[in-house]
């Protein structure tokens, strides 16, 4: 059973167009992601990448089609149950604006556990572990605005990991970072996949970032244009694409 | 850290927002507490004022047809709520002698001992009289006769002989006159009967009411129990008109209080709305991270309750402090220096308990919005979507309008009591506010067109901000709408009512001096010491007297309703003392000259008669059917009065007394008349009152009422302005980012300030215009609803001064309110504001 199974995903935004006409951002997307995969979704701006990711993560509901996560149909869950899925099974990372400025790094990272009603000491311990794993332990008590963009993004990764989610969904996590910091974030995600078998789905514009993934999905105009398995990242230079499916 | 910790962090991160929200609650609660206390104080003040003028509120029971009776047929009344005592009274004009002086005085027969014990009759010296040989005299009389305790007076008995009576007590004049309608000596009721041959008969039972008891309610309850032959009436007197003014003023107080509560709602509602919407994005992010909507709403309700409790505590204390000076002002206005608000410590406790509930209720809608927030909002760099005017709002407005008009119609037609106009007035104001989001865009656009050309960009941006958030804008302007409509509405209503009474007063009692019959009304038939034209001639012959007009006043009934019958002639040339409804002065003069009967509007209203209808009128044992020739605006006995010429009164009822004498002096002689008139008054046992005395009394009433209402209104305005200031501040705080961005792209600090001030002014002006319309509507409401009280329409005037002063105040307030936060916004670090999130 795949970890994530999306069937006929379609998303239409009402009256979003300039003339008030509905915009179909995603059309009839089928997607299956197994545990341990590192998937990169690329495509032009406005092609529907983020929308796909949001539907996979239960942030928005598809207009039609369905998403199964670990065999559970997200469409069948009510808002509260969906919140629970987001809280426990999914880790989100965004381009920016995703740390609460009034909280310290540690508190930001602990947030999903706080919503889960976990005891303070346990929260603290788990959050500290997650922060250590992204190498920010010395800054744990700092406020986000005292950190660089790269550090903030690493903190966001720690927050995504703190609940040991089934899948990490990242929307242009390196979009706001320079090359060095981007590298750092990508390495971190690659390590997660390799060392922990963490499933990661990442949306990006950046070819270098996409290259780190084991599977590349190109989206054009709301449809999946190509879904390429690039094999092990280390062999990528030598090997030609192992499997190419062109639709 | 737990969820509470998260909340506390948010507070610490934005103390400004927390303080502004708590301050809003405090201002709102403070306003309600202060208004409530001051309104209570005003009511108490009005009551005291009325009491000081007319004595303790009371009701008299007497036979419908005859004069004295044996007191039979009166059922038990003391158990009626509000009745403090039931006192039998006998009035008897008497002749007293002290050495060579002979004095006419009205003797009152009561159980003096009982009354002194109960505190109704205050003695300044000595003790109550007992038996046939003792007497209590008023202090004024004692002073004028130079008598003190244990001195004696001679009392001319019926048999012609003098009886020597010992003065055992000296009564406080005010207290005695309140009890006896101007009587000067007190004798035991049985002894007086013995002495004057009316043994076993009494004139009336007087029901003394408890302070604060509703006279109308007691009257109704008493009339319910009385047999056909007896009736209960409010003692006629010069104080009744004060009562009618007070009725209108009390209605006004109810209005102010209720509108302040409404205003408080808007302030709290708006504060809660802004407090929440500012954090929408943060809530959306929390939901993405797995918070359920219930968690978010619980946190927000908890926060609202906490802020509500703190704000309410602060506000209650502030309100109490603010009410102090207002009560002092009222005390000064009614000249009662010891007048103070009764502070009830429970107010603070109550406010602290109710505050959180109110805050949670006010936070309900914004919280639900926040909990439902679109998760994408947190991810996109997207401003919250513009609010749409929902059909719900329009429906609400329509329902409120219907409700208001429905209640008003019911009040005007008499189906509902006048007080129901208060909720109707509130409904109108709310309807105005609910209509605000619909008309505001149009109004704001129009006003934005007036922005001077060089400031067009700022104007356009300001307009954009306003149009984007119609709900919030409506709430902000709502505060102003209430403040302004309060000011305009009450300003108009109060002035109109006061003017109405003053106009009547000026006409009806136009005289330099008045001589009033000190004895009770209604007994004059028997042996009025000053009956006939002897007195008129005596006064006319005094040098300096230009004209003398006698008036008889008697108590009778019309169509079964107790009323006052006034007999007076209409002057041939001068302005008439009465104003007819829908009739010229000449016609009225002719009707009176022809012996026609006029009915006061309140009486006509109660009997449901119009001009031309027939009524049954009884007085002094005679009952006739007569046609009501015309209706007149009158405040005698609250307008339950009948008028006819003296000659007609003499012919029909045999009324020939002189109960009041209006005296006009020749120019410049007015002051010099005091001495000779005082002498006449003494001789005939009359009360002399000068125009100046009367005017002072009137002024006192009016200043008391108007002063109290204005101070409460002023309070409302201050609160309104605090509310606006707070809202604008929060607006600016929330728009830090936008303003920072504008500056980053090249707007100067001055332009940003201007933008904020223009936005605030557009809001203020729109609110004002709607508020003025609302105010005129509510003035009209008060007017229409006091119509059943007065029985005639009070003409409504348009007062540009009231409107302009309200407008100016509101504009000044909004401009100043915007200035400070605008300055703040400009001083923000550019980087800070861009990074703020
Ligand atoms: N909340 C929304 N309301 C209306 N239209 C939307 C909304 N979100 C996205 N869209 C539209 O849907 C389409 C796809 O948007 P989406 O954000 O998925 O694109 P994207 O591929 O992520 O682009 P980018 O690379 O710029 O982030 C766009 O045309 C966008 O305008
Ligand atoms: Mg995107």
PDB file of N, CA, C and O in Angstrom, chain B residues 23-74:
ATOM      1  N   UNK B  23      -8.642  48.308  27.313  1.00  0.00           N
ATOM      2  CA  UNK B  23      -9.097  49.692  27.496  1.00  0.00           C
ATOM      3  C   UNK B  23     -10.490  49.866  26.896  1.00  0.00           C
ATOM      4  O   UNK B  23     -11.334  50.556  27.468  1.00  0.00           O
ATOM      5  N   UNK B  24     -10.723  49.237  25.755  1.00  0.00           N
ATOM      6  CA  UNK B  24     -12.047  49.352  25.144  1.00  0.00           C
ATOM      7  C   UNK B  24     -13.117  48.808  26.072  1.00  0.00           C
ATOM      8  O   UNK B  24     -14.158  49.420  26.269  1.00  0.00           O
ATOM      9  N   UNK B  25     -12.821  47.634  26.627  1.00  0.00           N
ATOM     10  CA  UNK B  25     -13.799  47.048  27.553  1.00  0.00           C
ATOM     11  C   UNK B  25     -13.980  47.984  28.743  1.00  0.00           C
ATOM     12  O   UNK B  25     -15.103  48.244  29.181  1.00  0.00           O
ATOM     13  N   UNK B  26     -12.872  48.504  29.244  1.00  0.00           N
ATOM     14  CA  UNK B  26     -12.948  49.384  30.412  1.00  0.00           C
ATOM     15  C   UNK B  26     -13.773  50.624  30.095  1.00  0.00           C
ATOM     16  O   UNK B  26     -14.639  51.027  30.880  1.00  0.00           O
ATOM     17  N   UNK B  27     -13.517  51.208  28.934  1.00  0.00           N
ATOM     18  CA  UNK B  27     -14.268  52.410  28.546  1.00  0.00           C
ATOM     19  C   UNK B  27     -15.759  52.092  28.452  1.00  0.00           C
ATOM     20  O   UNK B  27     -16.612  52.819  28.963  1.00  0.00           O
ATOM     21  N   UNK B  28     -16.047  50.958  27.812  1.00  0.00           N
ATOM     22  CA  UNK B  28     -17.453  50.603  27.629  1.00  0.00           C
ATOM     23  C   UNK B  28     -18.134  50.349  28.972  1.00  0.00           C
ATOM     24  O   UNK B  28     -19.204  50.885  29.255  1.00  0.00           O
ATOM     25  N   UNK B  29     -17.476  49.548  29.808  1.00  0.00           N
ATOM     26  CA  UNK B  29     -18.074  49.231  31.112  1.00  0.00           C
ATOM     27  C   UNK B  29     -18.157  50.500  31.962  1.00  0.00           C
ATOM     28  O   UNK B  29     -19.176  50.759  32.616  1.00  0.00           O
ATOM     29  N   UNK B  30     -17.096  51.283  31.916  1.00  0.00           N
ATOM     30  CA  UNK B  30     -17.094  52.531  32.674  1.00  0.00           C
ATOM     31  C   UNK B  30     -18.246  53.426  32.247  1.00  0.00           C
ATOM     32  O   UNK B  30     -18.926  54.025  33.083  1.00  0.00           O
ATOM     33  N   UNK B  31     -18.476  53.481  30.948  1.00  0.00           N
ATOM     34  CA  UNK B  31     -19.566  54.324  30.442  1.00  0.00           C
ATOM     35  C   UNK B  31     -20.901  53.846  30.973  1.00  0.00           C
ATOM     36  O   UNK B  31     -21.721  54.633  31.437  1.00  0.00           O
ATOM     37  N   UNK B  32     -21.089  52.541  30.910  1.00  0.00           N
ATOM     38  CA  UNK B  32     -22.373  52.014  31.362  1.00  0.00           C
ATOM     39  C   UNK B  32     -22.548  52.274  32.856  1.00  0.00           C
ATOM     40  O   UNK B  32     -23.585  52.764  33.301  1.00  0.00           O
ATOM     41  N   UNK B  33     -21.493  51.986  33.625  1.00  0.00           N
ATOM     42  CA  UNK B  33     -21.592  52.183  35.077  1.00  0.00           C
ATOM     43  C   UNK B  33     -21.854  53.655  35.396  1.00  0.00           C
ATOM     44  O   UNK B  33     -22.763  53.996  36.157  1.00  0.00           O
ATOM     45  N   UNK B  34     -21.069  54.522  34.770  1.00  0.00           N
ATOM     46  CA  UNK B  34     -21.218  55.950  35.065  1.00  0.00           C
ATOM     47  C   UNK B  34     -22.590  56.459  34.655  1.00  0.00           C
ATOM     48  O   UNK B  34     -23.243  57.187  35.391  1.00  0.00           O
ATOM     49  N   UNK B  35     -23.030  56.035  33.470  1.00  0.00           N
ATOM     50  CA  UNK B  35     -24.339  56.497  33.011  1.00  0.00           C
ATOM     51  C   UNK B  35     -25.432  55.968  33.922  1.00  0.00           C
ATOM     52  O   UNK B  35     -26.346  56.683  34.312  1.00  0.00           O
ATOM     53  N   UNK B  36     -25.284  54.718  34.263  1.00  0.00           N
ATOM     54  CA  UNK B  36     -26.284  54.095  35.104  1.00  0.00           C
ATOM     55  C   UNK B  36     -26.384  54.839  36.437  1.00  0.00           C
ATOM     56  O   UNK B  36     -27.459  55.231  36.877  1.00  0.00           O
ATOM     57  N   UNK B  37     -25.217  55.027  37.037  1.00  0.00           N
ATOM     58  CA  UNK B  37     -25.206  55.703  38.338  1.00  0.00           C
ATOM     59  C   UNK B  37     -25.740  57.120  38.217  1.00  0.00           C
ATOM     60  O   UNK B  37     -26.547  57.561  39.039  1.00  0.00           O
ATOM     61  N   UNK B  38     -25.294  57.832  37.172  1.00  0.00           N
ATOM     62  CA  UNK B  38     -25.741  59.220  37.066  1.00  0.00           C
ATOM     63  C   UNK B  38     -27.216  59.289  36.733  1.00  0.00           C
ATOM     64  O   UNK B  38     -27.922  60.182  37.190  1.00  0.00           O
ATOM     65  N   UNK B  39     -27.678  58.332  35.930  1.00  0.00           N
ATOM     66  CA  UNK B  39     -29.101  58.344  35.601  1.00  0.00           C
ATOM     67  C   UNK B  39     -29.916  58.075  36.861  1.00  0.00           C
ATOM     68  O   UNK B  39     -30.935  58.723  37.108  1.00  0.00           O
ATOM     69  N   UNK B  40     -29.436  57.133  37.664  1.00  0.00           N
ATOM     70  CA  UNK B  40     -30.104  56.864  38.932  1.00  0.00           C
ATOM     71  C   UNK B  40     -30.090  58.104  39.806  1.00  0.00           C
ATOM     72  O   UNK B  40     -31.089  58.470  40.407  1.00  0.00           O
ATOM     73  N   UNK B  41     -28.907  58.732  39.853  1.00  0.00           N
ATOM     74  CA  UNK B  41     -28.768  59.942  40.661  1.00  0.00           C
ATOM     75  C   UNK B  41     -29.725  61.007  40.138  1.00  0.00           C
ATOM     76  O   UNK B  41     -30.372  61.713  40.908  1.00  0.00           O
ATOM     77  N   UNK B  42     -29.834  61.114  38.813  1.00  0.00           N
ATOM     78  CA  UNK B  42     -30.717  62.127  38.247  1.00  0.00           C
ATOM     79  C   UNK B  42     -32.156  61.840  38.616  1.00  0.00           C
ATOM     80  O   UNK B  42     -32.903  62.738  38.992  1.00  0.00           O
ATOM     81  N   UNK B  43     -32.534  60.571  38.502  1.00  0.00           N
ATOM     82  CA  UNK B  43     -33.908  60.226  38.848  1.00  0.00           C
ATOM     83  C   UNK B  43     -34.180  60.594  40.298  1.00  0.00           C
ATOM     84  O   UNK B  43     -35.205  61.180  40.630  1.00  0.00           O
ATOM     85  N   UNK B  44     -33.224  60.234  41.148  1.00  0.00           N
ATOM     86  CA  UNK B  44     -33.372  60.560  42.560  1.00  0.00           C
ATOM     87  C   UNK B  44     -33.435  62.073  42.728  1.00  0.00           C
ATOM     88  O   UNK B  44     -34.243  62.598  43.495  1.00  0.00           O
ATOM     89  N   UNK B  45     -32.577  62.755  41.952  1.00  0.00           N
ATOM     90  CA  UNK B  45     -32.566  64.211  42.011  1.00  0.00           C
ATOM     91  C   UNK B  45     -33.906  64.786  41.578  1.00  0.00           C
ATOM     92  O   UNK B  45     -34.450  65.673  42.233  1.00  0.00           O
ATOM     93  N   UNK B  46     -34.437  64.268  40.493  1.00  0.00           N
ATOM     94  CA  UNK B  46     -35.730  64.750  39.995  1.00  0.00           C
ATOM     95  C   UNK B  46     -36.796  64.536  41.063  1.00  0.00           C
ATOM     96  O   UNK B  46     -37.658  65.365  41.292  1.00  0.00           O
ATOM     97  N   UNK B  47     -36.709  63.362  41.689  1.00  0.00           N
ATOM     98  CA  UNK B  47     -37.715  63.018  42.682  1.00  0.00           C
ATOM     99  C   UNK B  47     -37.656  64.023  43.843  1.00  0.00           C
ATOM    100  O   UNK B  47     -38.658  64.547  44.288  1.00  0.00           O
ATOM    101  N   UNK B  48     -36.435  64.276  44.280  1.00  0.00           N
ATOM    102  CA  UNK B  48     -36.287  65.215  45.395  1.00  0.00           C
ATOM    103  C   UNK B  48     -36.761  66.598  45.016  1.00  0.00           C
ATOM    104  O   UNK B  48     -37.358  67.317  45.810  1.00  0.00           O
ATOM    105  N   UNK B  49     -36.428  66.941  43.769  1.00  0.00           N
ATOM    106  CA  UNK B  49     -36.825  68.245  43.262  1.00  0.00           C
ATOM    107  C   UNK B  49     -38.348  68.363  43.323  1.00  0.00           C
ATOM    108  O   UNK B  49     -38.892  69.337  43.853  1.00  0.00           O
ATOM    109  N   UNK B  50     -39.005  67.330  42.806  1.00  0.00           N
ATOM    110  CA  UNK B  50     -40.461  67.348  42.788  1.00  0.00           C
ATOM    111  C   UNK B  50     -40.984  67.397  44.216  1.00  0.00           C
ATOM    112  O   UNK B  50     -41.916  68.129  44.534  1.00  0.00           O
ATOM    113  N   UNK B  51     -40.319  66.629  45.093  1.00  0.00           N
ATOM    114  CA  UNK B  51     -40.764  66.565  46.468  1.00  0.00           C
ATOM    115  C   UNK B  51     -40.587  67.916  47.154  1.00  0.00           C
ATOM    116  O   UNK B  51     -41.447  68.366  47.907  1.00  0.00           O
ATOM    117  N   UNK B  52     -39.475  68.544  46.884  1.00  0.00           N
ATOM    118  CA  UNK B  52     -39.205  69.809  47.562  1.00  0.00           C
ATOM    119  C   UNK B  52     -40.193  70.870  47.097  1.00  0.00           C
ATOM    120  O   UNK B  52     -40.463  71.834  47.787  1.00  0.00           O
ATOM    121  N   UNK B  53     -40.727  70.682  45.908  1.00  0.00           N
ATOM    122  CA  UNK B  53     -41.684  71.667  45.406  1.00  0.00           C
ATOM    123  C   UNK B  53     -43.090  71.327  45.859  1.00  0.00           C
ATOM    124  O   UNK B  53     -43.861  72.183  46.253  1.00  0.00           O
ATOM    125  N   UNK B  54     -43.415  70.065  45.844  1.00  0.00           N
ATOM    126  CA  UNK B  54     -44.809  69.730  46.120  1.00  0.00           C
ATOM    127  C   UNK B  54     -44.988  68.930  47.398  1.00  0.00           C
ATOM    128  O   UNK B  54     -46.096  68.575  47.745  1.00  0.00           O
ATOM    129  N   UNK B  55     -43.918  68.655  48.104  1.00  0.00           N
ATOM    130  CA  UNK B  55     -44.039  67.857  49.304  1.00  0.00           C
ATOM    131  C   UNK B  55     -43.931  66.384  48.979  1.00  0.00           C
ATOM    132  O   UNK B  55     -43.684  65.998  47.846  1.00  0.00           O
ATOM    133  N   UNK B  56     -44.129  65.585  50.010  1.00  0.00           N
ATOM    134  CA  UNK B  56     -44.037  64.146  49.822  1.00  0.00           C
ATOM    135  C   UNK B  56     -45.134  63.715  48.847  1.00  0.00           C
ATOM    136  O   UNK B  56     -46.251  64.203  48.927  1.00  0.00           O
ATOM    137  N   UNK B  57     -44.810  62.851  47.893  1.00  0.00           N
ATOM    138  CA  UNK B  57     -45.842  62.439  46.945  1.00  0.00           C
ATOM    139  C   UNK B  57     -47.020  61.794  47.681  1.00  0.00           C
ATOM    140  O   UNK B  57     -46.828  61.011  48.594  1.00  0.00           O
ATOM    141  N   UNK B  58     -48.200  62.181  47.282  1.00  0.00           N
ATOM    142  CA  UNK B  58     -49.368  61.676  47.985  1.00  0.00           C
ATOM    143  C   UNK B  58     -50.545  61.566  47.040  1.00  0.00           C
ATOM    144  O   UNK B  58     -50.515  62.060  45.911  1.00  0.00           O
ATOM    145  N   UNK B  59     -51.566  60.911  47.535  1.00  0.00           N
ATOM    146  CA  UNK B  59     -52.797  60.724  46.769  1.00  0.00           C
ATOM    147  C   UNK B  59     -53.951  61.030  47.720  1.00  0.00           C
ATOM    148  O   UNK B  59     -53.889  60.657  48.892  1.00  0.00           O
ATOM    149  N   UNK B  60     -54.955  61.711  47.233  1.00  0.00           N
ATOM    150  CA  UNK B  60     -56.079  62.058  48.095  1.00  0.00           C
ATOM    151  C   UNK B  60     -57.320  61.267  47.720  1.00  0.00           C
ATOM    152  O   UNK B  60     -57.596  61.052  46.537  1.00  0.00           O
ATOM    153  N   UNK B  61     -58.065  60.869  48.754  1.00  0.00           N
ATOM    154  CA  UNK B  61     -59.324  60.162  48.513  1.00  0.00           C
ATOM    155  C   UNK B  61     -60.466  61.017  49.041  1.00  0.00           C
ATOM    156  O   UNK B  61     -60.413  61.471  50.189  1.00  0.00           O
ATOM    157  N   UNK B  62     -61.429  61.258  48.204  1.00  0.00           N
ATOM    158  CA  UNK B  62     -62.571  62.062  48.633  1.00  0.00           C
ATOM    159  C   UNK B  62     -63.805  61.571  47.886  1.00  0.00           C
ATOM    160  O   UNK B  62     -63.692  60.846  46.902  1.00  0.00           O
ATOM    161  N   UNK B  63     -64.987  61.965  48.354  1.00  0.00           N
ATOM    162  CA  UNK B  63     -66.206  61.535  47.653  1.00  0.00           C
ATOM    163  C   UNK B  63     -66.272  62.201  46.280  1.00  0.00           C
ATOM    164  O   UNK B  63     -65.777  63.310  46.093  1.00  0.00           O
ATOM    165  N   UNK B  64     -66.891  61.500  45.357  1.00  0.00           N
ATOM    166  CA  UNK B  64     -67.012  62.069  44.020  1.00  0.00           C
ATOM    167  C   UNK B  64     -67.927  63.279  44.009  1.00  0.00           C
ATOM    168  O   UNK B  64     -67.677  64.247  43.308  1.00  0.00           O
ATOM    169  N   UNK B  65     -69.003  63.200  44.775  1.00  0.00           N
ATOM    170  CA  UNK B  65     -70.046  64.204  44.626  1.00  0.00           C
ATOM    171  C   UNK B  65     -70.043  65.262  45.719  1.00  0.00           C
ATOM    172  O   UNK B  65     -70.066  66.445  45.439  1.00  0.00           O
ATOM    173  N   UNK B  66     -70.026  64.812  46.955  1.00  0.00           N
ATOM    174  CA  UNK B  66     -70.212  65.762  48.046  1.00  0.00           C
ATOM    175  C   UNK B  66     -68.887  66.299  48.550  1.00  0.00           C
ATOM    176  O   UNK B  66     -67.824  65.863  48.123  1.00  0.00           O
ATOM    177  N   UNK B  67     -68.959  67.217  49.472  1.00  0.00           N
ATOM    178  CA  UNK B  67     -67.747  67.755  50.071  1.00  0.00           C
ATOM    179  C   UNK B  67     -67.271  66.841  51.176  1.00  0.00           C
ATOM    180  O   UNK B  67     -66.632  65.832  50.925  1.00  0.00           O
ATOM    181  N   UNK B  68     -67.611  67.183  52.415  1.00  0.00           N
ATOM    182  CA  UNK B  68     -67.168  66.343  53.538  1.00  0.00           C
ATOM    183  C   UNK B  68     -68.019  65.109  53.661  1.00  0.00           C
ATOM    184  O   UNK B  68     -69.185  65.094  53.296  1.00  0.00           O
ATOM    185  N   UNK B  69     -67.397  64.094  54.225  1.00  0.00           N
ATOM    186  CA  UNK B  69     -68.197  62.892  54.531  1.00  0.00           C
ATOM    187  C   UNK B  69     -67.631  62.255  55.782  1.00  0.00           C
ATOM    188  O   UNK B  69     -66.613  62.725  56.320  1.00  0.00           O
ATOM    189  N   UNK B  70     -68.293  61.203  56.203  1.00  0.00           N
ATOM    190  CA  UNK B  70     -67.904  60.643  57.498  1.00  0.00           C
ATOM    191  C   UNK B  70     -66.733  59.673  57.394  1.00  0.00           C
ATOM    192  O   UNK B  70     -66.377  59.015  58.357  1.00  0.00           O
ATOM    193  N   UNK B  71     -66.167  59.592  56.234  1.00  0.00           N
ATOM    194  CA  UNK B  71     -64.994  58.740  56.077  1.00  0.00           C
ATOM    195  C   UNK B  71     -65.356  57.286  55.852  1.00  0.00           C
ATOM    196  O   UNK B  71     -64.477  56.434  55.746  1.00  0.00           O
ATOM    197  N   UNK B  72     -66.614  57.007  55.715  1.00  0.00           N
ATOM    198  CA  UNK B  72     -67.004  55.608  55.541  1.00  0.00           C
ATOM    199  C   UNK B  72     -66.750  55.163  54.111  1.00  0.00           C
ATOM    200  O   UNK B  72     -66.619  55.987  53.213  1.00  0.00           O
ATOM    201  N   UNK B  73     -66.704  53.878  53.946  1.00  0.00           N
ATOM    202  CA  UNK B  73     -66.571  53.326  52.604  1.00  0.00           C
ATOM    203  C   UNK B  73     -65.137  53.186  52.134  1.00  0.00           C
ATOM    204  O   UNK B  73     -64.885  52.678  51.054  1.00  0.00           O
ATOM    205  N   UNK B  74     -64.183  53.651  52.949  1.00  0.00           N
ATOM    206  CA  UNK B  74     -62.782  53.519  52.522  1.00  0.00           C
ATOM    207  C   UNK B  74     -62.264  52.152  52.941  1.00  0.00           C
ATOM    208  O   UNK B  74     -62.241  51.838  54.124  1.00  0.00           O
TER     209      UNK B  74
END
